[in-house]
mmCIF file of C-alpha atoms in Angstrom:
data_model
loop_
_atom_site.group_PDB
_atom_site.id
_atom_site.type_symbol
_atom_site.label_atom_id
_atom_site.label_comp_id
_atom_site.label_asym_id
_atom_site.label_seq_id
_atom_site.Cartn_x
_atom_site.Cartn_y
_atom_site.Cartn_z
ATOM 1 C CA MET R 1288 140.122 -110.825 74.228
ATOM 2 C CA VAL R 1289 140.446 -108.762 77.436
ATOM 3 C CA ARG R 1290 140.511 -105.574 75.394
ATOM 4 C CA ASN R 1291 137.292 -106.562 73.592
ATOM 5 C CA TRP R 1292 135.531 -107.153 76.906
ATOM 6 C CA LEU R 1293 136.724 -103.785 78.224
ATOM 7 C CA ILE R 1294 135.355 -102.061 75.132
ATOM 8 C CA LYS R 1295 132.010 -103.845 75.550
ATOM 9 C CA ILE R 1296 131.813 -102.785 79.206
ATOM 10 C CA LEU R 1297 132.463 -99.174 78.213
ATOM 11 C CA LEU R 1298 129.772 -99.375 75.526
ATOM 12 C CA LEU R 1299 127.212 -101.025 77.814
ATOM 13 C CA PRO R 1300 125.602 -97.749 79.036
ATOM 14 C CA ILE R 1301 125.035 -96.715 75.405
ATOM 15 C CA SER R 1302 123.375 -100.064 74.687
ATOM 16 C CA ILE R 1303 121.101 -99.669 77.720
ATOM 17 C CA LEU R 1304 120.081 -96.148 76.690
ATOM 18 C CA TYR R 1305 119.469 -97.365 73.146
ATOM 19 C CA GLY R 1306 117.352 -100.229 74.495
ATOM 20 C CA ILE R 1307 115.264 -97.838 76.595
ATOM 21 C CA GLY R 1308 114.567 -95.730 73.505
ATOM 22 C CA VAL R 1309 113.540 -98.765 71.451
ATOM 23 C CA SER R 1310 111.328 -100.060 74.274
ATOM 24 C CA LEU R 1311 109.601 -96.697 74.573
ATOM 25 C CA ASN R 1312 108.900 -96.614 70.839
ATOM 26 C CA ASN R 1313 107.478 -100.151 70.905
ATOM 27 C CA LEU R 1314 105.381 -99.318 73.967
ATOM 28 C CA LEU R 1315 103.874 -96.276 72.254
ATOM 29 C CA HIS R 1316 102.898 -98.434 69.272
ATOM 30 C CA ARG R 1317 101.557 -101.184 71.507
ATOM 31 C CA TYR R 1318 99.171 -98.806 73.253
ATOM 32 C CA LYS R 1319 98.344 -97.069 69.953
ATOM 33 C CA LEU R 1320 99.809 -93.740 71.017
ATOM 34 C CA LEU R 1321 101.848 -93.968 67.820
ATOM 35 C CA LYS R 1322 99.900 -95.008 64.754
ATOM 36 C CA SER R 1323 100.461 -98.230 62.804
ATOM 37 C CA ILE R 1324 98.666 -98.428 59.462
ATOM 38 C CA SER R 1325 97.015 -101.536 58.037
ATOM 39 C CA PHE R 1326 96.248 -101.819 54.328
ATOM 40 C CA SER R 1327 93.550 -103.300 52.122
ATOM 41 C CA LEU R 1328 95.916 -105.968 50.826
ATOM 42 C CA PRO R 1329 98.089 -108.372 52.829
ATOM 43 C CA VAL R 1330 101.551 -107.029 53.616
ATOM 44 C CA ILE R 1331 104.148 -109.689 54.436
ATOM 45 C CA SER R 1332 107.037 -108.280 56.451
ATOM 46 C CA VAL R 1333 110.402 -110.060 56.302
ATOM 47 C CA GLY R 1334 112.850 -108.784 58.897
ATOM 48 C CA ASN R 1335 115.205 -109.569 61.739
ATOM 49 C CA LEU R 1336 116.349 -108.325 65.129
ATOM 50 C CA THR R 1337 119.999 -107.971 64.143
ATOM 51 C CA VAL R 1338 121.983 -105.697 61.854
ATOM 52 C CA GLY R 1339 122.265 -107.650 58.604
ATOM 53 C CA GLY R 1340 123.425 -111.169 57.938
ATOM 54 C CA SER R 1341 120.226 -113.187 58.378
ATOM 55 C CA GLY R 1342 119.494 -113.667 54.672
ATOM 56 C CA LYS R 1343 116.495 -111.411 54.070
ATOM 57 C CA SER R 1344 116.956 -111.051 50.306
ATOM 58 C CA PRO R 1345 117.023 -114.799 49.492
ATOM 59 C CA HIS R 1346 113.900 -115.267 51.619
ATOM 60 C CA VAL R 1347 112.133 -112.379 49.863
ATOM 61 C CA GLU R 1348 113.066 -114.017 46.557
ATOM 62 C CA TYR R 1349 111.744 -117.340 47.853
ATOM 63 C CA LEU R 1350 108.379 -115.732 48.671
ATOM 64 C CA ILE R 1351 108.230 -114.149 45.217
ATOM 65 C CA LYS R 1352 108.894 -117.516 43.589
ATOM 66 C CA LEU R 1353 106.271 -119.163 45.820
ATOM 67 C CA LEU R 1354 103.490 -116.616 45.290
ATOM 68 C CA GLN R 1355 104.048 -115.001 41.910
ATOM 69 C CA PRO R 1356 102.643 -117.875 39.819
ATOM 70 C CA HIS R 1357 99.325 -117.525 41.670
ATOM 71 C CA ILE R 1358 98.864 -113.855 42.638
ATOM 72 C CA SER R 1359 100.215 -110.419 41.746
ATOM 73 C CA VAL R 1360 103.144 -109.574 44.048
ATOM 74 C CA GLY R 1361 105.149 -106.406 44.697
ATOM 75 C CA VAL R 1362 108.124 -105.599 46.925
ATOM 76 C CA ILE R 1363 108.873 -102.486 48.935
ATOM 77 C CA SER R 1364 112.171 -101.844 50.675
ATOM 78 C CA ARG R 1365 113.997 -99.026 52.370
ATOM 79 C CA GLY R 1366 116.832 -99.292 49.859
ATOM 80 C CA TYR R 1367 119.625 -99.257 52.403
ATOM 81 C CA GLY R 1368 122.831 -97.570 51.228
ATOM 82 C CA ARG R 1369 121.281 -95.654 48.329
ATOM 83 C CA LYS R 1370 122.166 -92.023 47.677
ATOM 84 C CA SER R 1371 118.692 -91.063 46.462
ATOM 85 C CA LYS R 1372 115.936 -89.880 48.792
ATOM 86 C CA GLY R 1373 112.218 -90.456 49.065
ATOM 87 C CA PHE R 1374 110.086 -92.829 47.026
ATOM 88 C CA GLN R 1375 111.745 -94.374 43.959
ATOM 89 C CA TRP R 1376 110.723 -97.079 41.534
ATOM 90 C CA VAL R 1377 113.402 -99.700 40.924
ATOM 91 C CA ASN R 1378 114.263 -100.398 37.272
ATOM 92 C CA VAL R 1379 116.588 -103.077 35.914
ATOM 93 C CA ARG R 1380 118.928 -100.464 34.404
ATOM 94 C CA ASP R 1381 119.301 -98.492 37.630
ATOM 95 C CA ARG R 1382 122.532 -98.295 39.562
ATOM 96 C CA SER R 1383 122.725 -99.579 43.112
ATOM 97 C CA SER R 1384 123.644 -96.070 44.303
ATOM 98 C CA HIS R 1385 120.136 -94.971 43.262
ATOM 99 C CA THR R 1386 118.105 -97.894 44.594
ATOM 100 C CA GLY R 1387 120.250 -99.816 47.069
ATOM 101 C CA ASP R 1388 121.946 -103.085 46.182
ATOM 102 C CA GLU R 1389 119.358 -105.595 47.421
ATOM 103 C CA PRO R 1390 116.249 -104.087 45.733
ATOM 104 C CA LEU R 1391 118.172 -103.862 42.446
ATOM 105 C CA GLN R 1392 119.353 -107.452 42.788
ATOM 106 C CA ILE R 1393 115.762 -108.612 43.368
ATOM 107 C CA LYS R 1394 114.472 -106.534 40.427
ATOM 108 C CA ARG R 1395 117.077 -107.936 38.043
ATOM 109 C CA LYS R 1396 115.991 -111.461 38.958
ATOM 110 C CA ASN R 1397 112.268 -110.575 38.863
ATOM 111 C CA PRO R 1398 111.901 -107.822 36.228
ATOM 112 C CA GLU R 1399 108.177 -108.411 35.814
ATOM 113 C CA ILE R 1400 107.150 -107.418 39.353
ATOM 114 C CA PRO R 1401 106.901 -103.845 40.708
ATOM 115 C CA ILE R 1402 109.592 -102.986 43.243
ATOM 116 C CA ALA R 1403 110.020 -99.650 45.002
ATOM 117 C CA VAL R 1404 112.161 -98.123 47.730
ATOM 118 C CA SER R 1405 110.992 -95.625 50.320
ATOM 119 C CA GLU R 1406 112.230 -94.634 53.765
ATOM 120 C CA SER R 1407 108.572 -94.487 54.795
ATOM 121 C CA ARG R 1408 106.834 -97.684 53.769
ATOM 122 C CA SER R 1409 103.494 -96.280 54.924
ATOM 123 C CA PHE R 1410 103.965 -93.585 52.260
ATOM 124 C CA GLY R 1411 105.339 -95.942 49.623
ATOM 125 C CA ILE R 1412 102.733 -98.696 49.816
ATOM 126 C CA PRO R 1413 99.766 -96.485 48.743
ATOM 127 C CA LYS R 1414 101.849 -95.169 45.825
ATOM 128 C CA MET R 1415 102.555 -98.707 44.680
ATOM 129 C CA VAL R 1416 98.922 -99.766 44.964
ATOM 130 C CA GLY R 1417 97.839 -96.560 43.215
ATOM 131 C CA LYS R 1418 99.973 -97.339 40.159
ATOM 132 C CA PHE R 1419 99.398 -101.100 40.268
ATOM 133 C CA PRO R 1420 95.842 -101.617 41.600
ATOM 134 C CA GLN R 1421 96.020 -105.273 40.542
ATOM 135 C CA LEU R 1422 98.543 -105.990 43.318
ATOM 136 C CA GLN R 1423 97.280 -108.691 45.670
ATOM 137 C CA THR R 1424 100.218 -108.968 48.087
ATOM 138 C CA LEU R 1425 103.156 -106.767 49.052
ATOM 139 C CA ILE R 1426 106.377 -108.080 50.555
ATOM 140 C CA MET R 1427 107.997 -105.537 52.873
ATOM 141 C CA ASP R 1428 111.735 -106.146 53.015
ATOM 142 C CA ASP R 1429 113.411 -105.407 56.363
ATOM 143 C CA GLY R 1430 110.160 -104.283 57.914
ATOM 144 C CA PHE R 1431 110.270 -105.731 61.432
ATOM 145 C CA GLN R 1432 111.286 -102.444 63.122
ATOM 146 C CA HIS R 1433 109.195 -100.302 60.755
ATOM 147 C CA ARG R 1434 106.313 -99.982 63.188
ATOM 148 C CA GLU R 1435 104.321 -97.389 61.240
ATOM 149 C CA VAL R 1436 103.098 -100.272 59.055
ATOM 150 C CA ASN R 1437 101.039 -103.029 60.664
ATOM 151 C CA PRO R 1438 101.773 -106.073 58.466
ATOM 152 C CA PHE R 1439 99.286 -108.865 57.989
ATOM 153 C CA LEU R 1440 102.085 -111.402 58.394
ATOM 154 C CA ASN R 1441 105.298 -110.749 60.335
ATOM 155 C CA ILE R 1442 108.164 -113.121 59.492
ATOM 156 C CA LEU R 1443 111.263 -112.894 61.691
ATOM 157 C CA LEU R 1444 114.601 -114.339 60.561
ATOM 158 C CA THR R 1445 117.429 -115.410 62.851
ATOM 159 C CA GLU R 1446 120.705 -117.127 61.983
ATOM 160 C CA TYR R 1447 121.304 -120.669 63.197
ATOM 161 C CA SER R 1448 124.912 -119.837 64.134
ATOM 162 C CA SER R 1449 124.126 -116.389 65.620
ATOM 163 C CA PRO R 1450 120.610 -116.476 67.113
ATOM 164 C CA TYR R 1451 119.134 -113.372 68.674
ATOM 165 C CA PHE R 1452 118.818 -115.054 72.077
ATOM 166 C CA SER R 1453 122.646 -115.190 72.266
ATOM 167 C CA ASP R 1454 123.182 -111.566 71.232
ATOM 168 C CA PHE R 1455 122.946 -108.108 72.819
ATOM 169 C CA LEU R 1456 121.853 -104.630 71.847
ATOM 170 C CA LEU R 1457 123.904 -102.281 69.699
ATOM 171 C CA PRO R 1458 126.672 -101.199 69.984
ATOM 172 C CA VAL R 1459 127.803 -103.992 72.357
ATOM 173 C CA GLY R 1460 126.136 -106.617 70.149
ATOM 174 C CA ARG R 1461 124.225 -106.659 66.857
ATOM 175 C CA LEU R 1462 120.613 -106.435 68.071
ATOM 176 C CA ARG R 1463 118.408 -103.570 66.915
ATOM 177 C CA GLU R 1464 115.972 -104.258 69.749
ATOM 178 C CA TRP R 1465 115.583 -106.536 72.767
ATOM 179 C CA PRO R 1466 115.129 -110.271 72.069
ATOM 180 C CA SER R 1467 111.604 -109.965 73.510
ATOM 181 C CA GLY R 1468 110.678 -108.139 70.294
ATOM 182 C CA SER R 1469 110.466 -111.584 68.708
ATOM 183 C CA LYS R 1470 107.019 -111.920 70.307
ATOM 184 C CA ARG R 1471 105.622 -109.691 67.529
ATOM 185 C CA ALA R 1472 106.469 -112.326 64.915
ATOM 186 C CA ASP R 1473 103.840 -114.645 63.488
ATOM 187 C CA ALA R 1474 106.549 -116.988 62.222
ATOM 188 C CA ILE R 1475 110.252 -117.374 62.989
ATOM 189 C CA VAL R 1476 112.596 -118.719 60.331
ATOM 190 C CA VAL R 1477 115.947 -120.049 61.515
ATOM 191 C CA THR R 1478 118.239 -119.365 58.561
ATOM 192 C CA LYS R 1479 121.545 -120.738 57.262
ATOM 193 C CA CYS R 1480 121.038 -124.064 59.005
ATOM 194 C CA PRO R 1481 123.192 -127.060 58.106
ATOM 195 C CA ALA R 1482 121.765 -128.762 55.033
ATOM 196 C CA ASP R 1483 121.802 -132.025 56.977
ATOM 197 C CA LEU R 1484 120.161 -130.609 60.117
ATOM 198 C CA SER R 1485 118.356 -133.383 61.990
ATOM 199 C CA GLU R 1486 114.832 -133.010 63.308
ATOM 200 C CA GLN R 1487 116.168 -133.663 66.814
ATOM 201 C CA ASP R 1488 118.658 -130.771 66.558
ATOM 202 C CA ALA R 1489 115.904 -128.558 65.180
ATOM 203 C CA GLU R 1490 113.685 -129.353 68.170
ATOM 204 C CA GLN R 1491 116.515 -128.555 70.594
ATOM 205 C CA PHE R 1492 117.079 -125.210 68.888
ATOM 206 C CA LYS R 1493 113.356 -124.511 68.963
ATOM 207 C CA GLU R 1494 113.338 -125.019 72.743
ATOM 208 C CA LYS R 1495 115.982 -122.295 73.077
ATOM 209 C CA LEU R 1496 113.874 -119.955 70.942
ATOM 210 C CA LYS R 1497 110.906 -120.378 73.303
ATOM 211 C CA PRO R 1498 108.263 -119.506 70.673
ATOM 212 C CA GLY R 1499 105.072 -117.970 71.969
ATOM 213 C CA PRO R 1500 101.549 -119.341 71.561
ATOM 214 C CA GLY R 1501 100.667 -119.596 67.884
ATOM 215 C CA GLN R 1502 104.182 -118.778 66.662
ATOM 216 C CA LYS R 1503 105.414 -121.133 63.967
ATOM 217 C CA VAL R 1504 109.111 -121.998 63.623
ATOM 218 C CA PHE R 1505 110.732 -123.065 60.345
ATOM 219 C CA PHE R 1506 114.299 -123.965 59.387
ATOM 220 C CA SER R 1507 115.947 -122.956 56.111
ATOM 221 C CA TYR R 1508 119.342 -123.523 54.539
ATOM 222 C CA LEU R 1509 121.369 -122.060 51.668
ATOM 223 C CA LYS R 1510 121.648 -123.654 48.231
ATOM 224 C CA TYR R 1511 124.418 -122.328 46.003
ATOM 225 C CA GLY R 1512 123.901 -122.368 42.252
ATOM 226 C CA GLN R 1513 126.453 -122.394 39.446
ATOM 227 C CA ALA R 1514 128.594 -119.253 39.420
ATOM 228 C CA TYR R 1515 128.456 -117.153 36.238
ATOM 229 C CA PHE R 1516 130.684 -114.535 34.618
ATOM 230 C CA LEU R 1517 129.802 -111.014 35.784
ATOM 231 C CA PHE R 1518 129.565 -109.594 32.246
ATOM 232 C CA ASN R 1519 128.068 -112.653 30.548
ATOM 233 C CA PRO R 1520 125.712 -114.744 32.712
ATOM 234 C CA ARG R 1521 125.654 -117.466 30.040
ATOM 235 C CA GLN R 1522 129.311 -118.185 30.753
ATOM 236 C CA LYS R 1523 129.365 -120.521 33.759
ATOM 237 C CA LEU R 1524 132.089 -121.556 36.160
ATOM 238 C CA VAL R 1525 132.485 -125.307 36.566
ATOM 239 C CA ASP R 1526 131.418 -126.684 39.936
ATOM 240 C CA LYS R 1527 134.935 -127.462 41.178
ATOM 241 C CA PRO R 1528 137.311 -125.305 39.132
ATOM 242 C CA GLY R 1529 140.300 -125.693 41.458
ATOM 243 C CA GLY R 1530 142.982 -123.049 41.063
ATOM 244 C CA GLU R 1531 143.315 -119.900 43.124
ATOM 245 C CA ALA R 1532 140.422 -117.567 43.861
ATOM 246 C CA ILE R 1533 139.687 -114.303 45.619
ATOM 247 C CA LEU R 1534 136.346 -114.013 47.383
ATOM 248 C CA LEU R 1535 135.307 -110.347 47.265
ATOM 249 C CA THR R 1536 132.429 -109.516 49.611
ATOM 250 C CA GLY R 1537 130.686 -106.549 51.167
ATOM 251 C CA ILE R 1538 128.123 -108.516 53.167
ATOM 252 C CA ALA R 1539 127.457 -109.014 56.866
ATOM 253 C CA ASN R 1540 128.564 -112.641 57.080
ATOM 254 C CA PRO R 1541 130.703 -114.204 54.325
ATOM 255 C CA LYS R 1542 131.526 -117.309 56.395
ATOM 256 C CA PRO R 1543 128.988 -119.694 54.735
ATOM 257 C CA LEU R 1544 130.263 -118.709 51.290
ATOM 258 C CA ILE R 1545 133.879 -119.165 52.380
ATOM 259 C CA GLU R 1546 133.026 -122.681 53.571
ATOM 260 C CA HIS R 1547 131.284 -123.422 50.270
ATOM 261 C CA LEU R 1548 134.238 -122.261 48.155
ATOM 262 C CA ASN R 1549 136.941 -123.884 50.275
ATOM 263 C CA ASP R 1550 135.773 -127.265 48.989
ATOM 264 C CA ARG R 1551 135.918 -126.128 45.358
ATOM 265 C CA VAL R 1552 139.210 -124.271 44.903
ATOM 266 C CA ASP R 1553 142.787 -125.138 45.799
ATOM 267 C CA ARG R 1554 143.555 -121.828 47.457
ATOM 268 C CA LEU R 1555 141.133 -119.113 48.598
ATOM 269 C CA HIS R 1556 141.819 -115.512 49.603
ATOM 270 C CA SER R 1557 139.061 -113.409 51.169
ATOM 271 C CA LEU R 1558 138.760 -109.641 50.718
ATOM 272 C CA GLU R 1559 136.025 -108.566 53.125
ATOM 273 C CA PHE R 1560 134.339 -105.161 53.296
ATOM 274 C CA PRO R 1561 131.415 -103.905 55.427
ATOM 275 C CA ASP R 1562 127.847 -104.758 54.449
ATOM 276 C CA HIS R 1563 126.525 -102.663 51.503
ATOM 277 C CA HIS R 1564 130.053 -101.308 50.896
ATOM 278 C CA ASP R 1565 130.297 -98.849 47.991
ATOM 279 C CA TYR R 1566 133.419 -99.993 46.149
ATOM 280 C CA SER R 1567 135.894 -97.215 45.360
ATOM 281 C CA ALA R 1568 138.722 -96.951 42.842
ATOM 282 C CA TYR R 1569 141.109 -97.581 45.723
ATOM 283 C CA ASP R 1570 139.286 -100.813 46.627
ATOM 284 C CA LEU R 1571 139.563 -102.006 43.028
ATOM 285 C CA GLY R 1572 143.242 -101.141 43.097
ATOM 286 C CA GLN R 1573 143.657 -103.367 46.152
ATOM 287 C CA LEU R 1574 141.777 -106.127 44.353
ATOM 288 C CA LYS R 1575 144.097 -105.837 41.340
ATOM 289 C CA LYS R 1576 147.159 -105.918 43.584
ATOM 290 C CA THR R 1577 145.964 -109.129 45.238
ATOM 291 C CA TYR R 1578 144.902 -110.613 41.893
ATOM 292 C CA ASP R 1579 148.312 -109.945 40.330
ATOM 293 C CA GLN R 1580 149.965 -111.782 43.220
ATOM 294 C CA LEU R 1581 148.027 -115.002 42.628
ATOM 295 C CA GLU R 1582 150.452 -117.741 41.667
ATOM 296 C CA MET R 1583 148.310 -120.418 40.047
ATOM 297 C CA LYS R 1584 147.484 -120.536 36.347
ATOM 298 C CA VAL R 1585 143.746 -120.854 37.020
ATOM 299 C CA ARG R 1586 142.755 -117.695 38.883
ATOM 300 C CA PHE R 1587 139.553 -115.726 39.245
ATOM 301 C CA VAL R 1588 137.395 -113.650 41.589
ATOM 302 C CA VAL R 1589 134.112 -114.785 43.129
ATOM 303 C CA THR R 1590 131.563 -112.335 44.505
ATOM 304 C CA THR R 1591 127.918 -112.320 45.615
ATOM 305 C CA GLU R 1592 124.862 -111.215 43.650
ATOM 306 C CA LYS R 1593 124.528 -108.279 46.021
ATOM 307 C CA ASP R 1594 128.128 -107.218 45.444
ATOM 308 C CA ALA R 1595 127.815 -107.693 41.689
ATOM 309 C CA VAL R 1596 125.463 -104.728 41.274
ATOM 310 C CA ARG R 1597 127.938 -102.554 43.205
ATOM 311 C CA LEU R 1598 130.830 -103.636 40.997
ATOM 312 C CA GLU R 1599 129.107 -102.622 37.743
ATOM 313 C CA PRO R 1600 130.474 -99.022 37.757
ATOM 314 C CA HIS R 1601 133.967 -100.561 37.664
ATOM 315 C CA ALA R 1602 133.320 -102.743 34.612
ATOM 316 C CA ARG R 1603 135.914 -101.015 32.418
ATOM 317 C CA PHE R 1604 138.613 -101.343 35.082
ATOM 318 C CA LEU R 1605 137.906 -105.048 35.544
ATOM 319 C CA ASN R 1606 137.891 -105.722 31.801
ATOM 320 C CA ASP R 1607 140.982 -103.623 31.053
ATOM 321 C CA ASN R 1608 142.931 -105.448 33.760
ATOM 322 C CA LYS R 1609 141.582 -108.874 32.767
ATOM 323 C CA ILE R 1610 140.213 -109.552 36.244
ATOM 324 C CA TYR R 1611 137.708 -112.355 35.773
ATOM 325 C CA VAL R 1612 134.818 -111.989 38.209
ATOM 326 C CA PHE R 1613 132.221 -114.705 38.708
ATOM 327 C CA VAL R 1614 128.958 -114.197 40.581
ATOM 328 C CA GLN R 1615 127.828 -116.855 43.048
ATOM 329 C CA PRO R 1616 124.006 -117.146 43.090
ATOM 330 C CA VAL R 1617 122.265 -118.414 46.195
ATOM 331 C CA GLU R 1618 118.744 -119.389 47.140
ATOM 332 C CA VAL R 1619 117.076 -120.875 50.191
ATOM 333 C CA ALA R 1620 115.326 -124.171 50.767
ATOM 334 C CA PHE R 1621 113.333 -125.309 53.789
ATOM 335 C CA HIS R 1622 113.739 -128.380 55.933
ATOM 336 C CA GLN R 1623 110.486 -130.314 55.952
ATOM 337 C CA PHE R 1624 109.961 -130.912 59.663
ATOM 338 C CA GLY R 1625 106.317 -131.552 60.512
ATOM 339 C CA PHE R 1626 103.224 -129.729 59.295
ATOM 340 C CA PRO R 1627 102.393 -127.262 58.015
ATOM 341 C CA THR R 1628 105.362 -126.730 55.721
ATOM 342 C CA PHE R 1629 106.515 -123.142 55.246
ATOM 343 C CA ASP R 1630 104.891 -123.003 51.799
ATOM 344 C CA ASP R 1631 101.544 -124.259 53.078
ATOM 345 C CA TYR R 1632 101.698 -121.927 56.068
ATOM 346 C CA ILE R 1633 102.134 -118.854 53.845
ATOM 347 C CA LYS R 1634 99.394 -119.878 51.421
ATOM 348 C CA ASN R 1635 96.927 -120.727 54.196
ATOM 349 C CA LYS R 1636 97.589 -117.442 56.004
ATOM 350 C CA LEU R 1637 96.909 -115.453 52.837
ATOM 351 C CA LEU R 1638 93.597 -117.259 52.430
ATOM 352 C CA GLU R 1639 92.630 -115.948 55.881
ATOM 353 C CA PHE R 1640 93.131 -112.290 54.900
ATOM 354 C CA LYS R 1641 90.118 -110.016 55.108
ATOM 355 C CA ALA R 1642 90.378 -106.376 54.063
#
């Protein structure tokens, strides 16, 4: 504990310098000395103040599910962790190394909508609209710090258990900018809340957020679906299989999933890697070693949808070694505290858009 505090004290000057740089960039955009581009269709930005872990992908998928039955929707992302450069269309048969894991995951679940990755969203958005002029809304994944685009609707996510107001700038903490950056948000979504969160607890949390005039605050929670076999999605894992399981993750915060699985298996082992980790042959060797040491007759591996696309290059190894991997799907739902609901808020805002 003392050592951790000493390290944070040593890193503090770097965090301050980083914060000054971020503040300068935001100031230049605020006074229009750096250009932010608006577009002729509504762009909905979904982002956060921290490095990973707030649940952007499930919320992007929620917006797709909400809007796609009514209007034509597309998604643009940076494609974090990909080895390709520049603008790329995302196809269902791509590898995560080409597109990034999250855009590929979203495309596989929504093959009918156009999805692209581009370091510069201001460059990528016109290319998407040029090829798909029927697009009526674009969702910009992880766009809160991408100031060269001026979104019509700015949605900021923050974790219930790790809110931005209790964090600090990189590298001391996990913040990509000062907490005051939250003022740019039109709506704040508090994610990964307890499913049984009371309205009173929500109001107390909202007071700590100190939302600005006009800012709406919503509360969401995770809903886990039925896990399915990595190489045959029709083959499902029973809800409470018991036995011994390995949770294999390369995500920012596996804790909610660990809590979910602890109630469903007799013994759980967690192999945790950094967010967006590119699994190597050595990593798979470590997985096999741990798997072979499992003692119970019922044994299997559970991983996330995001990790699943990164495990695909190792399909032969997993099959040859009879390592049974199941994918745990997840989606979000919203607590219905007051009016408007999140769904109504989004729909009403889009009706206000004027090109």
